[in-house]
PDB file of C-alpha atoms and ligand atoms in Angstrom:
ATOM      1  CA  MET I   1     -87.230  28.589  90.857  1.00 69.00           C
ATOM      2  CA  THR I   2     -89.997  30.342  88.987  1.00 94.00           C
ATOM      3  CA  ALA I   3     -93.707  30.068  90.293  1.00 98.00           C
ATOM      4  CA  GLN I   4     -96.517  28.921  88.560  1.00 98.00           C
ATOM      5  CA  LEU I   5     -99.194  31.235  87.986  1.00 98.00           C
ATOM      6  CA  ILE I   6    -102.893  30.589  89.172  1.00 98.00           C
ATOM      7  CA  ASP I   7    -104.797  32.137  86.745  1.00 98.00           C
ATOM      8  CA  GLY I   8    -107.796  33.705  87.943  1.00 98.00           C
ATOM      9  CA  ASN I   9    -109.280  34.477  84.743  1.00 98.00           C
ATOM     10  CA  ALA I  10    -108.838  31.116  83.423  1.00 98.00           C
ATOM     11  CA  LEU I  11    -110.215  29.366  86.461  1.00 98.00           C
ATOM     12  CA  SER I  12    -113.326  31.803  86.617  1.00 98.00           C
ATOM     13  CA  ARG I  13    -114.111  31.168  82.917  1.00 98.00           C
ATOM     14  CA  HIS I  14    -114.339  27.607  83.735  1.00 98.00           C
ATOM     15  CA  LEU I  15    -116.438  27.903  86.970  1.00 98.00           C
ATOM     16  CA  ARG I  16    -118.762  30.549  85.221  1.00 98.00           C
ATOM     17  CA  THR I  17    -119.532  28.367  82.469  1.00 98.00           C
ATOM     18  CA  GLU I  18    -120.444  25.551  85.123  1.00 98.00           C
ATOM     19  CA  VAL I  19    -122.792  28.548  86.739  1.00 98.00           C
ATOM     20  CA  ALA I  20    -124.232  29.028  83.345  1.00 98.00           C
ATOM     21  CA  GLU I  21    -124.860  25.350  82.958  1.00 98.00           C
ATOM     22  CA  ARG I  22    -126.365  25.001  86.342  1.00 98.00           C
ATOM     23  CA  ALA I  23    -128.590  28.186  86.104  1.00 98.00           C
ATOM     24  CA  ALA I  24    -129.864  27.012  82.563  1.00 98.00           C
ATOM     25  CA  ALA I  25    -131.086  23.626  84.262  1.00 98.00           C
ATOM     26  CA  LEU I  26    -132.701  25.409  87.121  1.00 98.00           C
ATOM     27  CA  LYS I  27    -134.635  27.697  84.594  1.00 98.00           C
ATOM     28  CA  ALA I  28    -135.721  24.846  82.792  1.00 98.00           C
ATOM     29  CA  ARG I  29    -137.468  23.913  86.109  1.00 97.00           C
ATOM     30  CA  GLY I  30    -139.152  27.318  86.475  1.00 97.00           C
ATOM     31  CA  THR I  31    -136.464  28.983  88.732  1.00 98.00           C
ATOM     32  CA  THR I  32    -134.376  31.861  87.253  1.00 98.00           C
ATOM     33  CA  PRO I  33    -131.515  32.784  89.957  1.00 98.00           C
ATOM     34  CA  GLY I  34    -131.624  36.404  90.490  1.00 98.00           C
ATOM     35  CA  LEU I  35    -129.468  38.812  92.253  1.00 98.00           C
ATOM     36  CA  ALA I  36    -130.266  42.382  93.529  1.00 98.00           C
ATOM     37  CA  VAL I  37    -127.548  44.821  93.824  1.00 98.00           C
ATOM     38  CA  ILE I  38    -128.034  48.138  95.673  1.00 98.00           C
ATOM     39  CA  LEU I  39    -125.690  51.107  95.199  1.00 98.00           C
ATOM     40  CA  VAL I  40    -126.284  54.005  97.480  1.00 98.00           C
ATOM     41  CA  GLY I  41    -124.259  57.230  96.207  1.00 98.00           C
ATOM     42  CA  ASP I  42    -121.626  57.780  93.445  1.00 96.00           C
ATOM     43  CA  ASN I  43    -118.364  56.203  94.643  1.00 96.00           C
ATOM     44  CA  PRO I  44    -116.722  55.647  91.334  1.00 96.00           C
ATOM     45  CA  ALA I  45    -114.904  52.567  92.461  1.00 94.00           C
ATOM     46  CA  SER I  46    -118.092  51.229  93.874  1.00 97.00           C
ATOM     47  CA  GLN I  47    -120.115  51.975  90.496  1.00 97.00           C
ATOM     48  CA  VAL I  48    -117.373  50.091  88.499  1.00 96.00           C
ATOM     49  CA  TYR I  49    -117.705  47.163  90.699  1.00 96.00           C
ATOM     50  CA  VAL I  50    -121.593  46.731  90.636  1.00 97.00           C
ATOM     51  CA  ARG I  51    -121.547  47.254  87.031  1.00 97.00           C
ATOM     52  CA  ASN I  52    -119.124  44.091  86.842  1.00 97.00           C
ATOM     53  CA  LYS I  53    -121.154  42.131  88.890  1.00 98.00           C
ATOM     54  CA  VAL I  54    -124.437  43.081  87.028  1.00 98.00           C
ATOM     55  CA  LYS I  55    -122.685  42.122  83.703  1.00 98.00           C
ATOM     56  CA  ALA I  56    -121.414  38.829  85.256  1.00 98.00           C
ATOM     57  CA  CYS I  57    -124.685  37.763  86.128  1.00 98.00           C
ATOM     58  CA  HIS I  58    -126.203  38.733  82.743  1.00 98.00           C
ATOM     59  CA  ASP I  59    -123.567  36.594  80.814  1.00 98.00           C
ATOM     60  CA  ALA I  60    -123.815  33.482  82.990  1.00 98.00           C
ATOM     61  CA  GLY I  61    -127.680  33.731  82.467  1.00 98.00           C
ATOM     62  CA  LEU I  62    -128.671  35.079  85.870  1.00 98.00           C
ATOM     63  CA  HIS I  63    -131.267  37.656  86.342  1.00 98.00           C
ATOM     64  CA  SER I  64    -129.859  40.796  87.844  1.00 98.00           C
ATOM     65  CA  VAL I  65    -131.491  44.246  89.172  1.00 97.00           C
ATOM     66  CA  LEU I  66    -129.248  47.106  89.740  1.00 98.00           C
ATOM     67  CA  GLU I  67    -130.840  49.649  92.233  1.00 98.00           C
ATOM     68  CA  GLN I  68    -129.015  52.911  92.197  1.00 98.00           C
ATOM     69  CA  TYR I  69    -129.819  55.708  95.077  1.00 98.00           C
ATOM     70  CA  PRO I  70    -128.708  59.038  95.738  1.00 98.00           C
ATOM     71  CA  GLU I  71    -126.284  59.625  98.731  1.00 98.00           C
ATOM     72  CA  ASN I  72    -129.150  61.276 100.689  1.00 98.00           C
ATOM     73  CA  LEU I  73    -131.266  58.056 100.944  1.00 98.00           C
ATOM     74  CA  THR I  74    -132.156  57.493 104.531  1.00 98.00           C
ATOM     75  CA  GLU I  75    -131.221  54.599 106.298  1.00 98.00           C
ATOM     76  CA  ALA I  76    -135.143  53.631 106.906  1.00 98.00           C
ATOM     77  CA  GLU I  77    -135.764  54.046 102.936  1.00 98.00           C
ATOM     78  CA  LEU I  78    -133.006  51.511 102.240  1.00 98.00           C
ATOM     79  CA  LEU I  79    -134.012  49.047 104.976  1.00 98.00           C
ATOM     80  CA  ALA I  80    -137.703  49.145 103.499  1.00 98.00           C
ATOM     81  CA  ARG I  81    -135.880  48.080 100.115  1.00 98.00           C
ATOM     82  CA  VAL I  82    -133.791  45.409 101.650  1.00 99.00           C
ATOM     83  CA  ALA I  83    -137.355  43.927 103.600  1.00 98.00           C
ATOM     84  CA  ALA I  84    -139.004  44.157 100.229  1.00 98.00           C
ATOM     85  CA  LEU I  85    -136.259  42.288  98.561  1.00 98.00           C
ATOM     86  CA  ASN I  86    -136.235  39.791 100.898  1.00 98.00           C
ATOM     87  CA  HIS I  87    -139.940  38.920 100.149  1.00 98.00           C
ATOM     88  CA  ASP I  88    -139.378  39.241  96.426  1.00 98.00           C
ATOM     89  CA  PRO I  89    -139.487  35.375  94.912  1.00 98.00           C
ATOM     90  CA  ALA I  90    -137.591  36.668  92.071  1.00 98.00           C
ATOM     91  CA  ILE I  91    -134.558  37.590  93.873  1.00 98.00           C
ATOM     92  CA  HIS I  92    -132.436  34.770  95.614  1.00 98.00           C
ATOM     93  CA  GLY I  93    -129.455  37.010  96.380  1.00 98.00           C
ATOM     94  CA  ILE I  94    -129.147  40.597  97.821  1.00 98.00           C
ATOM     95  CA  LEU I  95    -125.946  42.398  97.857  1.00 98.00           C
ATOM     96  CA  VAL I  96    -125.565  45.838  99.363  1.00 98.00           C
ATOM     97  CA  GLN I  97    -122.337  47.430  97.941  1.00 98.00           C
ATOM     98  CA  LEU I  98    -120.142  48.847 100.666  1.00 97.00           C
ATOM     99  CA  PRO I  99    -119.062  51.303 101.781  1.00 97.00           C
ATOM    100  CA  LEU I 100    -122.374  53.028 102.524  1.00 98.00           C
ATOM    101  CA  PRO I 101    -122.768  56.735 103.326  1.00 98.00           C
ATOM    102  CA  LYS I 102    -121.429  58.053 106.498  1.00 98.00           C
ATOM    103  CA  HIS I 103    -125.141  58.634 107.819  1.00 98.00           C
ATOM    104  CA  MET I 104    -125.929  54.868 107.902  1.00 98.00           C
ATOM    105  CA  ASP I 105    -125.024  52.069 109.978  1.00 98.00           C
ATOM    106  CA  GLY I 106    -123.446  49.255 107.636  1.00 98.00           C
ATOM    107  CA  GLN I 107    -123.816  46.344 109.845  1.00 97.00           C
ATOM    108  CA  LYS I 108    -127.361  47.291 110.473  1.00 98.00           C
ATOM    109  CA  VAL I 109    -128.227  46.977 106.933  1.00 98.00           C
ATOM    110  CA  ILE I 110    -126.402  43.880 106.639  1.00 98.00           C
ATOM    111  CA  GLU I 111    -128.061  42.135 109.548  1.00 98.00           C
ATOM    112  CA  ALA I 112    -131.671  43.347 107.569  1.00 99.00           C
ATOM    113  CA  ILE I 113    -130.647  40.977 104.881  1.00 99.00           C
ATOM    114  CA  ALA I 114    -132.463  37.341 105.059  1.00 98.00           C
ATOM    115  CA  PRO I 115    -129.821  35.178 105.944  1.00 98.00           C
ATOM    116  CA  ALA I 116    -130.872  32.849 102.826  1.00 98.00           C
ATOM    117  CA  LYS I 117    -130.258  35.715 100.595  1.00 98.00           C
ATOM    118  CA  ASP I 118    -126.878  37.023 101.916  1.00 98.00           C
ATOM    119  CA  VAL I 119    -124.805  36.019  99.038  1.00 98.00           C
ATOM    120  CA  ASP I 120    -121.988  38.187 100.335  1.00 98.00           C
ATOM    121  CA  GLY I 121    -121.894  36.219 103.488  1.00 98.00           C
ATOM    122  CA  PHE I 122    -121.470  39.210 105.760  1.00 98.00           C
ATOM    123  CA  HIS I 123    -124.549  38.449 107.923  1.00 98.00           C
ATOM    124  CA  ILE I 124    -123.849  37.402 111.167  1.00 98.00           C
ATOM    125  CA  ALA I 125    -125.539  34.204 110.708  1.00 98.00           C
ATOM    126  CA  SER I 126    -123.115  33.529 107.609  1.00 98.00           C
ATOM    127  CA  ALA I 127    -120.010  34.482 109.713  1.00 98.00           C
ATOM    128  CA  GLY I 128    -121.695  31.948 112.465  1.00 98.00           C
ATOM    129  CA  ALA I 129    -122.110  29.324 110.107  1.00 98.00           C
ATOM    130  CA  LEU I 130    -118.615  29.597 108.820  1.00 98.00           C
ATOM    131  CA  MET I 131    -117.121  29.423 112.423  1.00 98.00           C
ATOM    132  CA  THR I 132    -119.220  26.395 113.162  1.00 98.00           C
ATOM    133  CA  GLY I 133    -118.948  24.418 110.261  1.00 97.00           C
ATOM    134  CA  LEU I 134    -122.466  24.624 109.393  1.00 97.00           C
ATOM    135  CA  PRO I 135    -124.002  25.157 105.798  1.00 96.00           C
ATOM    136  CA  GLY I 136    -124.223  29.050 104.839  1.00 98.00           C
ATOM    137  CA  PHE I 137    -122.657  31.464 102.713  1.00 98.00           C
ATOM    138  CA  TRP I 138    -119.044  32.224 102.386  1.00 98.00           C
ATOM    139  CA  PRO I 139    -117.653  35.531 101.576  1.00 98.00           C
ATOM    140  CA  CYS I 140    -116.657  35.464  97.992  1.00 98.00           C
ATOM    141  CA  THR I 141    -113.047  36.556  98.316  1.00 98.00           C
ATOM    142  CA  PRO I 142    -111.572  33.992 100.699  1.00 99.00           C
ATOM    143  CA  TYR I 143    -114.155  31.179  98.940  1.00 99.00           C
ATOM    144  CA  GLY I 144    -112.449  32.274  95.819  1.00 99.00           C
ATOM    145  CA  CYS I 145    -108.877  31.730  97.198  1.00 99.00           C
ATOM    146  CA  MET I 146    -110.135  28.551  98.505  1.00 99.00           C
ATOM    147  CA  LYS I 147    -111.095  27.502  94.678  1.00 98.00           C
ATOM    148  CA  MET I 148    -107.912  28.734  93.575  1.00 99.00           C
ATOM    149  CA  LEU I 149    -106.025  26.175  95.883  1.00 99.00           C
ATOM    150  CA  GLU I 150    -108.506  23.344  95.179  1.00 98.00           C
ATOM    151  CA  SER I 151    -107.568  24.157  91.481  1.00 98.00           C
ATOM    152  CA  ILE I 152    -104.078  23.154  91.736  1.00 98.00           C
ATOM    153  CA  GLY I 153    -105.132  20.138  93.975  1.00 98.00           C
ATOM    154  CA  TYR I 154    -103.177  21.670  97.063  1.00 98.00           C
ATOM    155  CA  GLU I 155    -103.591  19.263 100.032  1.00 98.00           C
ATOM    156  CA  LEU I 156    -103.794  21.762 103.144  1.00 98.00           C
ATOM    157  CA  LYS I 157    -104.143  19.042 105.598  1.00 98.00           C
ATOM    158  CA  GLY I 158    -101.243  19.754 108.108  1.00 98.00           C
ATOM    159  CA  LYS I 159     -99.714  22.724 106.186  1.00 98.00           C
ATOM    160  CA  HIS I 160     -98.787  25.981 107.905  1.00 98.00           C
ATOM    161  CA  ALA I 161    -100.803  28.817 106.471  1.00 99.00           C
ATOM    162  CA  VAL I 162    -100.189  32.418 107.340  1.00 99.00           C
ATOM    163  CA  VAL I 163    -102.949  35.192 106.315  1.00 99.00           C
ATOM    164  CA  ILE I 164    -101.689  38.732 106.710  1.00 99.00           C
ATOM    165  CA  GLY I 165    -104.924  40.802 107.486  1.00 98.00           C
ATOM    166  CA  ARG I 166    -107.765  40.319 109.940  1.00 98.00           C
ATOM    167  CA  SER I 167    -111.002  42.242 108.274  1.00 98.00           C
ATOM    168  CA  ASN I 168    -114.369  40.508 108.455  1.00 97.00           C
ATOM    169  CA  ILE I 169    -114.628  40.305 104.763  1.00 97.00           C
ATOM    170  CA  VAL I 170    -111.339  38.488 103.886  1.00 98.00           C
ATOM    171  CA  GLY I 171    -108.602  37.897 106.651  1.00 98.00           C
ATOM    172  CA  LYS I 172    -110.790  36.274 109.510  1.00 98.00           C
ATOM    173  CA  PRO I 173    -113.122  34.329 107.256  1.00 98.00           C
ATOM    174  CA  MET I 174    -110.233  33.028 105.141  1.00 99.00           C
ATOM    175  CA  ALA I 175    -108.407  31.733 108.486  1.00 99.00           C
ATOM    176  CA  LEU I 176    -111.436  29.780 109.382  1.00 98.00           C
ATOM    177  CA  MET I 177    -111.706  28.315 105.684  1.00 98.00           C
ATOM    178  CA  LEU I 178    -108.096  27.344 105.873  1.00 98.00           C
ATOM    179  CA  LEU I 179    -108.947  25.945 109.686  1.00 98.00           C
ATOM    180  CA  GLN I 180    -111.462  23.826 107.901  1.00 98.00           C
ATOM    181  CA  GLN I 181    -109.219  21.964 105.801  1.00 98.00           C
ATOM    182  CA  ASN I 182    -107.006  21.201 108.625  1.00 98.00           C
ATOM    183  CA  ALA I 183    -104.445  23.601 108.107  1.00 99.00           C
ATOM    184  CA  THR I 184    -102.389  25.487 111.055  1.00 99.00           C
ATOM    185  CA  VAL I 185    -103.520  28.738 110.598  1.00 99.00           C
ATOM    186  CA  THR I 186    -101.683  31.979 111.953  1.00 99.00           C
ATOM    187  CA  ILE I 187    -103.458  35.518 111.626  1.00 98.00           C
ATOM    188  CA  CYS I 188    -100.815  38.396 111.389  1.00 98.00           C
ATOM    189  CA  HIS I 189    -102.134  42.031 111.519  1.00 98.00           C
ATOM    190  CA  SER I 190    -100.410  45.650 111.990  1.00 97.00           C
ATOM    191  CA  ALA I 191     -99.407  44.893 115.480  1.00 98.00           C
ATOM    192  CA  THR I 192     -97.703  41.597 114.505  1.00 98.00           C
ATOM    193  CA  ARG I 193     -94.054  42.045 115.949  1.00 98.00           C
ATOM    194  CA  ASP I 194     -92.016  40.023 113.433  1.00 98.00           C
ATOM    195  CA  LEU I 195     -94.260  39.514 110.311  1.00 98.00           C
ATOM    196  CA  LYS I 196     -91.139  38.031 108.370  1.00 98.00           C
ATOM    197  CA  ALA I 197     -90.625  35.446 111.094  1.00 98.00           C
ATOM    198  CA  GLN I 198     -94.196  34.146 110.741  1.00 98.00           C
ATOM    199  CA  THR I 199     -94.131  34.275 106.749  1.00 99.00           C
ATOM    200  CA  LEU I 200     -91.275  32.508 106.436  1.00 98.00           C
ATOM    201  CA  GLN I 201     -92.530  29.557 108.042  1.00 98.00           C
ATOM    202  CA  ALA I 202     -95.538  29.507 105.706  1.00 99.00           C
ATOM    203  CA  ASP I 203     -96.494  26.778 103.311  1.00 99.00           C
ATOM    204  CA  VAL I 204     -99.474  29.237 102.250  1.00 99.00           C
ATOM    205  CA  ILE I 205     -99.386  32.856 102.369  1.00 99.00           C
ATOM    206  CA  VAL I 206    -102.491  35.056 102.012  1.00 99.00           C
ATOM    207  CA  ALA I 207    -101.993  38.638 101.829  1.00 98.00           C
ATOM    208  CA  ALA I 208    -104.896  40.795 102.120  1.00 98.00           C
ATOM    209  CA  VAL I 209    -103.787  44.300 103.848  1.00 98.00           C
ATOM    210  CA  GLY I 210    -104.434  46.746 101.080  1.00 97.00           C
ATOM    211  CA  LYS I 211    -100.471  47.940 100.708  1.00 98.00           C
ATOM    212  CA  ARG I 212     -98.305  47.644  98.375  1.00 98.00           C
ATOM    213  CA  LYS I 213     -94.948  45.110  98.784  1.00 98.00           C
ATOM    214  CA  VAL I 214     -96.342  44.057 102.090  1.00 98.00           C
ATOM    215  CA  LEU I 215     -94.783  40.639 101.084  1.00 98.00           C
ATOM    216  CA  THR I 216     -91.241  40.826  99.823  1.00 98.00           C
ATOM    217  CA  ALA I 217     -89.143  38.068  98.390  1.00 98.00           C
ATOM    218  CA  ASP I 218     -86.902  37.652 101.473  1.00 98.00           C
ATOM    219  CA  MET I 219     -90.227  36.701 103.531  1.00 99.00           C
ATOM    220  CA  VAL I 220     -91.400  33.834 101.571  1.00 98.00           C
ATOM    221  CA  LYS I 221     -90.165  30.329 102.099  1.00 98.00           C
ATOM    222  CA  PRO I 222     -88.915  28.708  98.559  1.00 98.00           C
ATOM    223  CA  GLY I 223     -91.912  26.724  96.881  1.00 98.00           C
ATOM    224  CA  ALA I 224     -94.815  28.484  98.962  1.00 98.00           C
ATOM    225  CA  VAL I 225     -98.017  29.186  97.541  1.00 99.00           C
ATOM    226  CA  VAL I 226     -98.795  32.913  97.699  1.00 99.00           C
ATOM    227  CA  LEU I 227    -102.311  34.231  97.202  1.00 99.00           C
ATOM    228  CA  ASP I 228    -102.381  38.235  96.787  1.00 98.00           C
ATOM    229  CA  VAL I 229    -105.772  39.621  97.565  1.00 98.00           C
ATOM    230  CA  GLY I 230    -104.347  43.314  97.230  1.00 98.00           C
ATOM    231  CA  MET I 231    -105.905  45.852  94.998  1.00 96.00           C
ATOM    232  CA  ASN I 232    -103.653  48.750  94.896  1.00 97.00           C
ATOM    233  CA  ARG I 233    -102.066  51.258  92.442  1.00 95.00           C
ATOM    234  CA  ASP I 234     -98.564  51.671  91.912  1.00 94.00           C
ATOM    235  CA  ASP I 235     -96.673  54.787  91.138  1.00 95.00           C
ATOM    236  CA  HIS I 236     -97.635  54.889  87.624  1.00 96.00           C
ATOM    237  CA  GLY I 237    -101.312  54.390  88.316  1.00 95.00           C
ATOM    238  CA  LYS I 238    -101.298  50.385  87.438  1.00 96.00           C
ATOM    239  CA  LEU I 239    -103.256  48.120  89.429  1.00 96.00           C
ATOM    240  CA  CYS I 240    -100.742  46.116  91.908  1.00 98.00           C
ATOM    241  CA  GLY I 241    -101.439  43.752  94.637  1.00 98.00           C
ATOM    242  CA  ASP I 242     -99.851  43.316  98.181  1.00 98.00           C
ATOM    243  CA  VAL I 243     -97.091  41.171  97.074  1.00 98.00           C
ATOM    244  CA  ASP I 244     -93.711  42.252  95.270  1.00 98.00           C
ATOM    245  CA  PHE I 245     -95.049  39.926  92.642  1.00 98.00           C
ATOM    246  CA  ASP I 246     -91.755  39.970  90.199  1.00 97.00           C
ATOM    247  CA  ALA I 247     -89.293  39.094  92.950  1.00 98.00           C
ATOM    248  CA  VAL I 248     -91.750  36.715  94.927  1.00 98.00           C
ATOM    249  CA  LYS I 249     -92.536  34.995  91.847  1.00 98.00           C
ATOM    250  CA  ALA I 250     -88.849  33.671  91.861  1.00 98.00           C
ATOM    251  CA  VAL I 251     -89.079  32.325  95.327  1.00 98.00           C
ATOM    252  CA  ALA I 252     -92.764  30.820  95.480  1.00 98.00           C
ATOM    253  CA  GLY I 253     -93.953  27.558  93.862  1.00 98.00           C
ATOM    254  CA  TRP I 254     -97.363  28.915  93.186  1.00 98.00           C
ATOM    255  CA  ILE I 255     -98.322  32.524  92.919  1.00 98.00           C
ATOM    256  CA  THR I 256    -101.420  34.769  91.765  1.00 98.00           C
ATOM    257  CA  PRO I 257    -101.239  37.835  89.643  1.00 98.00           C
ATOM    258  CA  VAL I 258    -102.641  41.227  89.923  1.00 98.00           C
ATOM    259  CA  PRO I 259    -104.712  41.818  87.695  1.00 98.00           C
ATOM    260  CA  GLY I 260    -106.026  38.661  86.614  1.00 98.00           C
ATOM    261  CA  GLY I 261    -105.810  36.463  90.127  1.00 98.00           C
ATOM    262  CA  VAL I 262    -108.248  36.720  93.211  1.00 98.00           C
ATOM    263  CA  GLY I 263    -110.027  39.851  91.619  1.00 97.00           C
ATOM    264  CA  PRO I 264    -112.202  37.949  89.102  1.00 98.00           C
ATOM    265  CA  MET I 265    -112.812  34.991  91.384  1.00 98.00           C
ATOM    266  CA  THR I 266    -114.655  37.386  93.946  1.00 98.00           C
ATOM    267  CA  ILE I 267    -117.329  37.771  91.346  1.00 98.00           C
ATOM    268  CA  THR I 268    -117.286  34.274  89.953  1.00 98.00           C
ATOM    269  CA  MET I 269    -118.107  33.177  93.727  1.00 98.00           C
ATOM    270  CA  LEU I 270    -120.779  36.021  94.214  1.00 98.00           C
ATOM    271  CA  LEU I 271    -122.423  33.996  91.092  1.00 98.00           C
ATOM    272  CA  VAL I 272    -121.748  30.806  92.586  1.00 98.00           C
ATOM    273  CA  ASN I 273    -123.419  31.789  95.971  1.00 98.00           C
ATOM    274  CA  THR I 274    -126.587  33.506  93.977  1.00 98.00           C
ATOM    275  CA  LEU I 275    -126.730  30.163  92.109  1.00 98.00           C
ATOM    276  CA  GLU I 276    -126.666  27.995  95.445  1.00 98.00           C
ATOM    277  CA  ALA I 277    -129.408  30.441  96.967  1.00 98.00           C
ATOM    278  CA  ALA I 278    -131.725  29.965  93.955  1.00 98.00           C
ATOM    279  CA  GLU I 279    -131.029  26.163  93.830  1.00 98.00           C
ATOM    280  CA  ARG I 280    -131.824  25.926  97.961  1.00 97.00           C
ATOM    281  CA  ALA I 281    -135.010  28.111  97.346  1.00 97.00           C
ATOM    282  CA  ALA I 282    -136.203  25.768  94.564  1.00 97.00           C
ATOM    283  CA  ARG I 283    -135.726  22.551  96.761  1.00 92.00           C
TER     284      ARG I 283
HETATM  285  N1  LIG L   1    -116.974  46.567  98.797  1.00 59.51           N
HETATM  286  C1  LIG L   1    -115.811  46.003  98.425  1.00 59.51           C
HETATM  287  N2  LIG L   1    -115.787  44.712  98.171  1.00 59.51           N
HETATM  288  C2  LIG L   1    -117.314  44.345  98.370  1.00 59.51           C
HETATM  289  C3  LIG L   1    -117.770  43.142  98.426  1.00 59.51           C
HETATM  290  O1  LIG L   1    -117.348  42.068  98.143  1.00 59.51           O
HETATM  291  N3  LIG L   1    -119.297  43.250  98.729  1.00 59.51           N
HETATM  292  C4  LIG L   1    -120.015  44.310  99.093  1.00 59.51           C
HETATM  293  N4  LIG L   1    -121.211  44.387  99.330  1.00 59.51           N
HETATM  294  N5  LIG L   1    -119.326  45.588  98.968  1.00 59.51           N
HETATM  295  C5  LIG L   1    -118.072  45.585  98.868  1.00 59.51           C
END
């Protein structure tokens, strides 16, 4: 069997067109959705990420501002900026790019963002809303994974999903989203004794570890859906995921590539959340 690809670029194009249409409609009613992106320091990877986020906003007709600060910005100064943006009516979403410099308490900064503007979905109010099934913002990467499953018409009810990785940003919210769709969910992590025994039982596998070849072909049940959240570099410096793609695609039923899979979906769901925040504010 050769797996079918779930194309994150194509799905993103489709969803971003929808965002642009909804944004234009909202604009016509007097509200332009606005995202503020804050970057502290000069981490080169973060600089690329925030530039891509701002460009994606621009392309979809959303207003965005990029605030860049030097590494030596104090936590109090950053908290003051977040407080000002919380009260800025032109801004519906606030994103503080992580990681923050070591002298700052990242969680404290995230908690300072008004939950109504927490388009990253990292605030404890957002996490609590996801856990209890109440309306709130879902973290963009697992939300994008759910959209990918939806795009292939995958019915999660009664299926076994295995999530590899337990981060607050991907693994834990991913498990809750799958559970909400009535999947039976197993979360695996670095202390899991027999990862292969778990993944072989899975109808859906989400690999979100940040390490190459965490998932190899012998670990996958024929026909399973494999979503690869990893963003790693191979020995030649080429972007690759957590999944041994070439081998696993011969076993899986569906698979996401890296690049061009989950990656573009993360930014797409940021646009969706920002638009949603603006639509809620305009109600
Ligand atoms: N750093 C890496 N990924 C992310 C993300 O999705 N949001 C924020 N704020 N920082 C990140």
